[in-house]
Amino acid sequence: MVEPFIIGGIEIAPGERATLELPIASLSNHTPMTMPVHVVRGRYPGACLLISAALHGDEINGVEIIRRLVRHSGLERLRGTLLCVPVVNVFGFVSRSRYLPDGRDLNRSFPGSPRGSLAARLADAFMKEIVAKCTHVIDLHTAAIHRVNLPQIRAKLDDPATLELARAFGVPVLVPSQLRDGSLRQAVVERGIPVLLYEAGEALRFEEVAIRAGVRGILNVMRHLRMLRGAGARVRHLEPLIVQSSSWLRAPQSGVLRMYKGVGAQVQPGDILGTIADPFGERETPVETPFAGIAIGRNNLPIVNEGDALFHLARVVKPEDAEIHIESFYNMHADSADSGPEEDSAII
């Protein structure tokens, strides 16, 4: 017997799909706000995988990843349940903001409270109605505004089950990441649920390679969990690089930044990643690499203040090989990036 699957008082039977509107709050003008939830149930039991996006309202790559995912033809042969929430922070998404109307970061408000702030109440409803149903979670993110991230998985890699999922996803680098107080990932891990955080691209922008890699990565994880069997074309799989440690390289002075390296580039000690100068060019300061590694994140703003984060550098074994590895990843996922709006199922 397959147990009933109920969200917001609505039951979804095996073999059915449903798009639900989970009530969360009302605006000050009495307009109700709801969280869209798409449920795909297989005819046979299996894992329940949650895919969430736009926890920060301006991080929209994940919204497009989920749109393509739910259209994939392989879901017709699904085992278990796929639970997709394309826009968790509906308030921030509408206002194109990272934050909620109360100024709080939703990803610092978990597990929440039914009597707390707006952020706490939204987090509480998400945990009780959505996360409580799941066996695995993939949370989709981008870099913050005016930054860009190389496609990467951040996770608790000392957990064997999580490490297996991270390897199966198929991104160039895996970043061991400590749990942050109040984050969704912390709340999910405390429930004993394996969770991956996919970081790729930048806020308020679609990046085709990041989106394509995200869809393929989720399908790879679903195959790993035996939710899909032989669904869609299998792609070449690169063994990911596991980051030893990472840190941000910060601006030594204020001024105008000219950048010479992008994300994915390998760097060696003493390499010049950019130059900061005053508007007249009378005083120029190079931005030098302190150690060997690869750039997994970068600030996109040319106007910087002293102390601003400029480049996110990761230490890896053999950084000279890492750049070739990352280039292969981009070539793999850019093979038909301009195929048109209906290419999703055929390519992935």
mmCIF file of N, CA and C in Angstrom, residues 206-261:
data_model
loop_
_atom_site.group_PDB
_atom_site.id
_atom_site.type_symbol
_atom_site.label_atom_id
_atom_site.label_comp_id
_atom_site.label_asym_id
_atom_site.label_seq_id
_atom_site.Cartn_x
_atom_site.Cartn_y
_atom_site.Cartn_z
ATOM 1 N N PHE A 206 19.442 34.967 -16.106
ATOM 2 C CA PHE A 206 19.460 33.582 -16.537
ATOM 3 C C PHE A 206 20.821 33.287 -17.161
ATOM 4 N N GLU A 207 21.448 32.207 -16.762
ATOM 5 C CA GLU A 207 22.677 31.743 -17.395
ATOM 6 C C GLU A 207 22.408 30.343 -17.931
ATOM 7 N N GLU A 208 22.444 30.194 -19.253
ATOM 8 C CA GLU A 208 21.999 28.963 -19.893
ATOM 9 C C GLU A 208 22.778 27.739 -19.433
ATOM 10 N N VAL A 209 24.097 27.840 -19.360
ATOM 11 C CA VAL A 209 24.890 26.680 -18.944
ATOM 12 C C VAL A 209 24.540 26.285 -17.514
ATOM 13 N N ALA A 210 24.389 27.261 -16.634
ATOM 14 C CA ALA A 210 24.043 26.974 -15.241
ATOM 15 C C ALA A 210 22.676 26.304 -15.142
ATOM 16 N N ILE A 211 21.730 26.760 -15.955
ATOM 17 C CA ILE A 211 20.389 26.180 -15.942
ATOM 18 C C ILE A 211 20.417 24.759 -16.485
ATOM 19 N N ARG A 212 21.075 24.599 -17.624
ATOM 20 C CA ARG A 212 21.159 23.285 -18.250
ATOM 21 C C ARG A 212 21.857 22.280 -17.326
ATOM 22 N N ALA A 213 22.959 22.706 -16.696
ATOM 23 C CA ALA A 213 23.668 21.823 -15.773
ATOM 24 C C ALA A 213 22.812 21.492 -14.552
ATOM 25 N N GLY A 214 21.986 22.441 -14.112
ATOM 26 C CA GLY A 214 21.110 22.193 -12.978
ATOM 27 C C GLY A 214 20.058 21.142 -13.276
ATOM 28 N N VAL A 215 19.440 21.226 -14.458
ATOM 29 C CA VAL A 215 18.433 20.229 -14.830
ATOM 30 C C VAL A 215 19.074 18.853 -14.951
ATOM 31 N N ARG A 216 20.196 18.797 -15.663
ATOM 32 C CA ARG A 216 20.871 17.510 -15.828
ATOM 33 C C ARG A 216 21.321 16.946 -14.487
ATOM 34 N N GLY A 217 21.795 17.822 -13.607
ATOM 35 C CA GLY A 217 22.247 17.358 -12.305
ATOM 36 C C GLY A 217 21.125 16.743 -11.497
ATOM 37 N N ILE A 218 19.966 17.374 -11.508
ATOM 38 C CA ILE A 218 18.817 16.827 -10.772
ATOM 39 C C ILE A 218 18.411 15.480 -11.345
ATOM 40 N N LEU A 219 18.389 15.368 -12.669
ATOM 41 C CA LEU A 219 18.053 14.084 -13.293
ATOM 42 C C LEU A 219 19.078 13.016 -12.929
ATOM 43 N N ASN A 220 20.368 13.408 -12.857
ATOM 44 C CA ASN A 220 21.401 12.467 -12.434
ATOM 45 C C ASN A 220 21.139 11.959 -11.015
ATOM 46 N N VAL A 221 20.759 12.870 -10.128
ATOM 47 C CA VAL A 221 20.461 12.480 -8.746
ATOM 48 C C VAL A 221 19.238 11.578 -8.699
ATOM 49 N N MET A 222 18.235 11.876 -9.503
ATOM 50 C CA MET A 222 17.026 11.048 -9.524
ATOM 51 C C MET A 222 17.342 9.638 -10.021
ATOM 52 N N ARG A 223 18.237 9.524 -10.993
ATOM 53 C CA ARG A 223 18.659 8.193 -11.442
ATOM 54 C C ARG A 223 19.423 7.475 -10.326
ATOM 55 N N HIS A 224 20.265 8.223 -9.632
ATOM 56 C CA HIS A 224 21.028 7.652 -8.518
ATOM 57 C C HIS A 224 20.085 7.113 -7.440
ATOM 58 N N LEU A 225 18.985 7.801 -7.211
ATOM 59 C CA LEU A 225 17.996 7.390 -6.211
ATOM 60 C C LEU A 225 17.002 6.366 -6.757
ATOM 61 N N ARG A 226 17.185 5.976 -8.032
ATOM 62 C CA ARG A 226 16.316 5.011 -8.711
ATOM 63 C C ARG A 226 14.885 5.517 -8.853
ATOM 64 N N MET A 227 14.766 6.835 -8.912
ATOM 65 C CA MET A 227 13.466 7.422 -9.216
ATOM 66 C C MET A 227 13.210 7.391 -10.723
ATOM 67 N N LEU A 228 14.269 7.401 -11.500
ATOM 68 C CA LEU A 228 14.193 7.318 -12.955
ATOM 69 C C LEU A 228 15.076 6.164 -13.411
ATOM 70 N N ARG A 229 14.633 5.472 -14.448
ATOM 71 C CA ARG A 229 15.418 4.383 -15.009
ATOM 72 C C ARG A 229 15.510 4.573 -16.518
ATOM 73 N N GLY A 230 16.695 4.914 -16.976
ATOM 74 C CA GLY A 230 16.900 5.065 -18.415
ATOM 75 C C GLY A 230 16.119 6.187 -19.036
ATOM 76 N N ALA A 231 15.705 7.186 -18.245
ATOM 77 C CA ALA A 231 14.902 8.295 -18.780
ATOM 78 C C ALA A 231 15.824 9.366 -19.326
ATOM 79 N N GLY A 232 15.709 9.652 -20.593
ATOM 80 C CA GLY A 232 16.514 10.710 -21.197
ATOM 81 C C GLY A 232 17.897 10.210 -21.573
ATOM 82 N N ALA A 233 18.593 10.984 -22.381
ATOM 83 C CA ALA A 233 19.929 10.601 -22.836
ATOM 84 C C ALA A 233 20.937 10.772 -21.716
ATOM 85 N N ARG A 234 21.778 9.773 -21.539
ATOM 86 C CA ARG A 234 22.843 9.901 -20.539
ATOM 87 C C ARG A 234 23.955 10.769 -21.103
ATOM 88 N N VAL A 235 24.511 11.625 -20.269
ATOM 89 C CA VAL A 235 25.567 12.516 -20.707
ATOM 90 C C VAL A 235 26.896 12.055 -20.119
ATOM 91 N N ARG A 236 27.982 12.502 -20.729
ATOM 92 C CA ARG A 236 29.294 12.221 -20.171
ATOM 93 C C ARG A 236 29.380 12.803 -18.758
ATOM 94 N N HIS A 237 30.004 12.052 -17.879
ATOM 95 C CA HIS A 237 30.036 12.463 -16.475
ATOM 96 C C HIS A 237 31.470 12.720 -16.048
ATOM 97 N N LEU A 238 31.736 13.918 -15.563
ATOM 98 C CA LEU A 238 33.062 14.269 -15.085
ATOM 99 C C LEU A 238 33.146 14.043 -13.580
ATOM 100 N N GLU A 239 34.261 13.473 -13.135
ATOM 101 C CA GLU A 239 34.479 13.325 -11.704
ATOM 102 C C GLU A 239 34.736 14.707 -11.114
ATOM 103 N N PRO A 240 33.945 15.130 -10.126
ATOM 104 C CA PRO A 240 34.100 16.493 -9.600
ATOM 105 C C PRO A 240 35.380 16.658 -8.790
ATOM 106 N N LEU A 241 35.862 17.886 -8.748
ATOM 107 C CA LEU A 241 36.996 18.245 -7.907
ATOM 108 C C LEU A 241 36.471 18.632 -6.522
ATOM 109 N N ILE A 242 37.066 18.081 -5.489
ATOM 110 C CA ILE A 242 36.640 18.418 -4.131
ATOM 111 C C ILE A 242 37.557 19.507 -3.585
ATOM 112 N N VAL A 243 36.954 20.635 -3.243
ATOM 113 C CA VAL A 243 37.699 21.786 -2.758
ATOM 114 C C VAL A 243 38.250 21.498 -1.360
ATOM 115 N N GLN A 244 39.513 21.846 -1.145
ATOM 116 C CA GLN A 244 40.124 21.655 0.169
ATOM 117 C C GLN A 244 39.722 22.769 1.133
ATOM 118 N N SER A 245 39.723 24.000 0.644
ATOM 119 C CA SER A 245 39.280 25.161 1.422
ATOM 120 C C SER A 245 39.076 26.307 0.443
ATOM 121 N N SER A 246 38.411 27.349 0.888
ATOM 122 C CA SER A 246 38.177 28.496 0.016
ATOM 123 C C SER A 246 38.127 29.774 0.836
ATOM 124 N N SER A 247 38.409 30.895 0.181
ATOM 125 C CA SER A 247 38.349 32.194 0.847
ATOM 126 C C SER A 247 38.177 33.295 -0.196
ATOM 127 N N TRP A 248 37.674 34.436 0.250
ATOM 128 C CA TRP A 248 37.481 35.586 -0.629
ATOM 129 C C TRP A 248 38.728 36.466 -0.625
ATOM 130 N N LEU A 249 39.131 36.878 -1.802
ATOM 131 C CA LEU A 249 40.213 37.850 -1.962
ATOM 132 C C LEU A 249 39.575 39.229 -1.992
ATOM 133 N N ARG A 250 40.001 40.118 -1.094
ATOM 134 C CA ARG A 250 39.328 41.397 -0.909
ATOM 135 C C ARG A 250 40.123 42.570 -1.477
ATOM 136 N N ALA A 251 39.411 43.662 -1.756
ATOM 137 C CA ALA A 251 40.017 44.831 -2.390
ATOM 138 C C ALA A 251 41.011 45.503 -1.450
ATOM 139 N N PRO A 252 42.259 45.709 -1.885
ATOM 140 C CA PRO A 252 43.247 46.389 -1.040
ATOM 141 C C PRO A 252 43.039 47.894 -0.970
ATOM 142 N N GLN A 253 42.269 48.450 -1.913
ATOM 143 C CA GLN A 253 41.961 49.881 -1.883
ATOM 144 C C GLN A 253 40.640 50.109 -2.607
ATOM 145 N N SER A 254 40.100 51.298 -2.479
ATOM 146 C CA SER A 254 38.885 51.661 -3.207
ATOM 147 C C SER A 254 39.244 52.198 -4.587
ATOM 148 N N GLY A 255 38.280 52.081 -5.523
ATOM 149 C CA GLY A 255 38.531 52.609 -6.857
ATOM 150 C C GLY A 255 37.778 51.851 -7.926
ATOM 151 N N VAL A 256 38.312 51.886 -9.141
ATOM 152 C CA VAL A 256 37.713 51.228 -10.295
ATOM 153 C C VAL A 256 38.509 49.958 -10.591
ATOM 154 N N LEU A 257 37.801 48.828 -10.628
ATOM 155 C CA LEU A 257 38.447 47.527 -10.796
ATOM 156 C C LEU A 257 38.390 47.066 -12.253
ATOM 157 N N ARG A 258 39.549 46.723 -12.788
ATOM 158 C CA ARG A 258 39.632 46.058 -14.099
ATOM 159 C C ARG A 258 40.011 44.608 -13.834
ATOM 160 N N MET A 259 39.145 43.666 -14.248
ATOM 161 C CA MET A 259 39.352 42.252 -13.965
ATOM 162 C C MET A 259 39.976 41.547 -15.166
ATOM 163 N N TYR A 260 40.888 40.625 -14.876
ATOM 164 C CA TYR A 260 41.581 39.892 -15.929
ATOM 165 C C TYR A 260 41.248 38.405 -15.930
ATOM 166 N N LYS A 261 40.567 37.925 -14.904
ATOM 167 C CA LYS A 261 40.241 36.498 -14.799
ATOM 168 C C LYS A 261 38.758 36.324 -14.513
#
